[in-house]
Amino acid sequence: MKEIKMQNAKCKMQNLKLRDSILYSLLIAHCSLLIFWGCAERVTRLLPEISAPKVSYEEGSLWPKEESKLLLFKDTKANKVGDIVTVLIAESSQASKASETKTSRASDNTLGFKAGTGIPTDFQVKGGNKFEGIGTTSRAGKLTATVTAVVVEVLPNGNLKIDGVKDIRVNDETQYMTISGIVRPEDISRNNSVFSTDIADAKILYEGEGSLDDE
């Protein structure tokens, strides 16, 4: 009986070790998959978490208290955290530089010899050099797009801090566009849009990845 009990105990121990080994292998495989997935995935900039202000409603009313009486005359332009605004990007840049250099140098020397040496008494040596160089460089760029941004902060002076991200994927091509900056409420048009040229501290990033960008 003792031998049978000992054999049963050994079998249980072996089964427990086998189960622990299988669980450990599965855990390692799962962690490896997560690491591989994290390395393969492109990291894109995400918008910060936004907590919109709470809106209170009157009992029996469909509209908030502060808007129930002014709904027909309400300004639909972005003015608080969580509101959205359309940014019309129309940026162009052009730069040129030209330089011109001119240098010249001339020398004139006269040598004299005594009579009877068989060499002319007057011997003149002239020399000179001249250099002219002209260089011109120029660059031009243009970007036109539309991005919808979110108001992430209202500054003490009433200006709005915005942040927007836009990803476009077509077949194997991916285009990323981000924009951030500070907007004055009066620069936002009646249709709730603002030009990128009216954004202070504007940061516009446009990049892509795919077969065309790899060439």
Short mmCIF file of C-alpha atoms in Angstrom, two decimals:
data_model
loop_
_atom_site.label_atom_id
_atom_site.label_comp_id
_atom_site.label_asym_id
_atom_site.label_seq_id
_atom_site.Cartn_x
_atom_site.Cartn_y
_atom_site.Cartn_z
CA MET A 1 0.00 0.00 0.00
CA LYS A 2 2.82 2.36 0.83
CA GLU A 3 4.42 1.70 -2.54
CA ILE A 4 1.15 2.43 -4.36
CA LYS A 5 0.71 5.69 -2.45
CA MET A 6 4.26 6.71 -3.24
CA GLN A 7 3.73 5.97 -6.94
CA ASN A 8 0.51 8.01 -6.95
CA ALA A 9 2.31 10.91 -5.27
CA LYS A 10 5.11 10.75 -7.85
CA CYS A 11 2.56 10.78 -10.70
CA LYS A 12 0.83 13.83 -9.22
CA MET A 13 4.14 15.65 -8.89
CA GLN A 14 5.05 14.84 -12.49
CA ASN A 15 1.64 16.04 -13.70
CA LEU A 16 2.05 19.31 -11.77
CA LYS A 17 5.52 19.87 -13.22
CA LEU A 18 4.23 19.16 -16.75
CA ARG A 19 1.35 21.60 -16.28
CA ASP A 20 3.65 24.32 -14.95
CA SER A 21 6.03 23.77 -17.88
CA ILE A 22 3.21 24.12 -20.42
CA LEU A 23 1.88 27.29 -18.76
CA TYR A 24 5.37 28.79 -18.67
CA SER A 25 5.90 28.05 -22.38
CA LEU A 26 2.57 29.64 -23.28
CA LEU A 27 3.41 32.74 -21.22
CA ILE A 28 6.80 33.13 -22.96
CA ALA A 29 5.20 32.75 -26.40
CA HIS A 30 2.52 35.33 -25.56
CA CYS A 31 5.11 37.87 -24.34
CA SER A 32 7.23 37.32 -27.45
CA LEU A 33 4.20 37.95 -29.66
CA LEU A 34 3.41 41.19 -27.83
CA ILE A 35 7.00 42.41 -28.19
CA PHE A 36 7.06 41.58 -31.90
CA TRP A 37 3.72 43.30 -32.48
CA GLY A 38 4.88 46.40 -30.61
CA CYS A 39 8.07 46.63 -32.70
CA ALA A 40 6.26 46.13 -36.00
CA GLU A 41 3.53 48.67 -35.32
CA ARG A 42 4.20 52.27 -36.29
CA VAL A 43 3.97 54.66 -33.36
CA THR A 44 1.81 57.66 -34.23
CA ARG A 45 1.13 60.76 -32.18
CA LEU A 46 -2.16 60.53 -30.31
CA LEU A 47 -4.31 63.39 -29.13
CA PRO A 48 -4.17 64.06 -25.40
CA GLU A 49 -7.09 62.87 -23.33
CA ILE A 50 -9.73 65.59 -23.25
CA SER A 51 -12.32 66.01 -20.53
CA ALA A 52 -15.16 68.14 -21.85
CA PRO A 53 -17.03 70.31 -19.32
CA LYS A 54 -20.21 68.85 -17.87
CA VAL A 55 -23.49 70.27 -19.16
CA SER A 56 -26.52 70.61 -16.89
CA TYR A 57 -30.09 70.27 -18.17
CA GLU A 58 -33.30 71.65 -16.78
CA GLU A 59 -35.93 69.11 -15.85
CA GLY A 60 -38.18 68.45 -18.83
CA SER A 61 -35.93 70.36 -21.25
CA LEU A 62 -34.05 68.97 -24.23
CA TRP A 63 -31.42 71.69 -24.21
CA PRO A 64 -28.80 72.78 -21.67
CA LYS A 65 -29.63 75.69 -19.36
CA GLU A 66 -27.17 78.12 -20.89
CA GLU A 67 -28.32 77.36 -24.43
CA SER A 68 -32.07 76.85 -24.08
CA LYS A 69 -32.87 80.52 -24.69
CA LEU A 70 -30.15 81.29 -27.23
CA LEU A 71 -30.31 78.18 -29.40
CA LEU A 72 -31.45 80.04 -32.52
CA PHE A 73 -28.74 82.67 -32.11
CA LYS A 74 -25.95 80.40 -30.92
CA ASP A 75 -22.48 80.85 -32.40
CA THR A 76 -21.37 77.44 -33.66
CA LYS A 77 -17.68 78.37 -33.69
CA ALA A 78 -15.30 76.43 -31.47
CA ASN A 79 -14.89 78.14 -28.10
CA LYS A 80 -14.36 75.51 -25.40
CA VAL A 81 -12.39 72.35 -24.68
CA GLY A 82 -13.56 69.43 -26.79
CA ASP A 83 -14.91 71.55 -29.64
CA ILE A 84 -13.61 70.86 -33.14
CA VAL A 85 -12.39 73.33 -35.74
CA THR A 86 -11.41 72.82 -39.37
CA VAL A 87 -7.93 73.99 -40.29
CA LEU A 88 -7.38 75.04 -43.90
CA ILE A 89 -3.70 74.48 -44.59
CA ALA A 90 -2.38 76.68 -47.37
CA GLU A 91 1.35 77.07 -46.86
CA SER A 92 3.93 78.09 -49.43
CA SER A 93 7.57 78.95 -49.05
CA GLN A 94 10.14 80.30 -51.45
CA ALA A 95 13.72 81.28 -50.83
CA SER A 96 16.56 82.31 -53.09
CA LYS A 97 20.12 83.41 -52.56
CA ALA A 98 22.64 84.83 -55.00
CA SER A 99 26.28 85.66 -54.51
CA GLU A 100 28.91 87.17 -56.80
CA THR A 101 32.64 87.46 -56.22
CA LYS A 102 35.20 89.33 -58.28
CA THR A 103 38.91 89.59 -57.51
CA SER A 104 41.79 90.89 -59.60
CA ARG A 105 45.47 91.62 -59.13
CA ALA A 106 48.10 93.19 -61.37
CA SER A 107 51.85 93.72 -60.98
CA ASP A 108 54.37 95.73 -63.04
CA ASN A 109 58.10 95.52 -62.38
CA THR A 110 60.95 97.25 -64.28
CA LEU A 111 64.54 96.00 -64.03
CA GLY A 112 67.65 97.97 -65.05
CA PHE A 113 71.09 96.64 -66.11
CA LYS A 114 74.45 98.36 -66.67
CA ALA A 115 75.72 98.97 -70.17
CA GLY A 116 78.13 96.45 -71.65
CA THR A 117 76.40 93.38 -70.26
CA GLY A 118 74.73 92.60 -73.57
CA ILE A 119 71.27 92.85 -71.99
CA PRO A 120 68.91 95.71 -72.75
CA THR A 121 69.20 98.37 -70.12
CA ASP A 122 65.41 98.42 -69.61
CA PHE A 123 63.69 95.12 -68.84
CA GLN A 124 60.01 95.13 -67.83
CA VAL A 125 58.00 92.29 -66.27
CA LYS A 126 54.21 92.40 -66.03
CA GLY A 127 51.82 89.93 -64.44
CA GLY A 128 48.28 89.69 -63.17
CA ASN A 129 45.40 87.39 -62.29
CA LYS A 130 41.64 87.72 -62.26
CA PHE A 131 38.82 85.65 -60.76
CA GLU A 132 35.06 85.94 -61.14
CA GLY A 133 32.48 83.67 -59.51
CA ILE A 134 28.67 83.70 -59.44
CA GLY A 135 26.40 81.33 -57.48
CA THR A 136 22.63 81.06 -57.09
CA THR A 137 20.45 78.75 -54.96
CA SER A 138 16.66 78.60 -54.74
CA ARG A 139 14.00 76.47 -53.00
CA ALA A 140 10.21 76.44 -53.17
CA GLY A 141 7.51 74.37 -51.49
CA LYS A 142 3.71 74.30 -51.27
CA LEU A 143 1.27 72.39 -49.05
CA THR A 144 -2.51 72.48 -49.32
CA ALA A 145 -4.73 70.29 -47.13
CA THR A 146 -7.60 70.23 -44.64
CA VAL A 147 -7.33 68.86 -41.10
CA THR A 148 -9.94 68.84 -38.35
CA ALA A 149 -8.44 69.69 -34.97
CA VAL A 150 -9.73 69.59 -31.40
CA VAL A 151 -9.56 72.35 -28.80
CA VAL A 152 -7.40 70.89 -26.03
CA GLU A 153 -7.05 73.98 -23.83
CA VAL A 154 -8.52 77.45 -23.40
CA LEU A 155 -5.80 79.90 -22.38
CA PRO A 156 -6.44 82.63 -19.77
CA ASN A 157 -6.66 85.30 -22.49
CA GLY A 158 -9.34 83.34 -24.35
CA ASN A 159 -7.13 81.94 -27.10
CA LEU A 160 -7.60 78.30 -28.04
CA LYS A 161 -4.89 75.67 -28.14
CA ILE A 162 -5.67 73.10 -30.83
CA ASP A 163 -4.26 69.74 -31.84
CA GLY A 164 -5.16 67.60 -34.84
CA VAL A 165 -4.04 64.33 -36.42
CA LYS A 166 -5.00 62.89 -39.80
CA ASP A 167 -3.98 59.52 -41.26
CA ILE A 168 -4.76 58.61 -44.86
CA ARG A 169 -4.20 55.04 -46.05
CA VAL A 170 -4.59 54.10 -49.72
CA ASN A 171 -3.44 50.62 -50.74
CA ASP A 172 0.14 50.35 -49.45
CA GLU A 173 0.64 54.10 -49.04
CA THR A 174 0.09 55.90 -45.73
CA GLN A 175 0.17 59.66 -45.26
CA TYR A 176 0.37 61.24 -41.79
CA MET A 177 -0.49 64.86 -41.07
CA THR A 178 -0.43 66.59 -37.70
CA ILE A 179 -1.03 70.19 -36.74
CA SER A 180 -0.96 72.10 -33.46
CA GLY A 181 -0.89 75.73 -32.40
CA ILE A 182 -2.82 78.61 -30.84
CA VAL A 183 -5.86 80.24 -32.44
CA ARG A 184 -7.65 83.47 -31.64
CA PRO A 185 -11.45 82.99 -31.50
CA GLU A 186 -11.95 86.02 -33.76
CA ASP A 187 -9.85 84.37 -36.48
CA ILE A 188 -12.29 81.47 -36.72
CA SER A 189 -14.76 82.07 -39.55
CA ARG A 190 -18.52 81.68 -39.32
CA ASN A 191 -18.30 78.20 -40.85
CA ASN A 192 -15.95 77.14 -38.02
CA SER A 193 -12.73 77.06 -40.04
CA VAL A 194 -9.41 78.83 -39.69
CA PHE A 195 -6.46 79.29 -42.04
CA SER A 196 -3.13 77.85 -41.01
CA THR A 197 -1.56 81.25 -41.60
CA ASP A 198 -3.63 82.60 -38.67
CA ILE A 199 -2.32 79.98 -36.22
CA ALA A 200 0.38 81.10 -33.80
CA ASP A 201 3.20 78.75 -32.87
CA ALA A 202 1.97 76.49 -35.67
CA LYS A 203 3.62 73.09 -36.03
CA ILE A 204 2.65 71.28 -39.23
CA LEU A 205 4.07 67.84 -39.97
CA TYR A 206 3.42 65.94 -43.20
CA GLU A 207 5.11 62.62 -43.85
CA GLY A 208 4.36 59.26 -45.39
CA GLU A 209 5.51 55.71 -45.70
CA GLY A 210 5.17 53.13 -48.43
CA SER A 211 6.76 52.09 -51.70
CA LEU A 212 6.81 55.62 -53.11
CA ASP A 213 8.39 57.14 -50.00
CA ASP A 214 11.03 54.42 -49.86
CA GLU A 215 12.37 55.33 -53.29
#
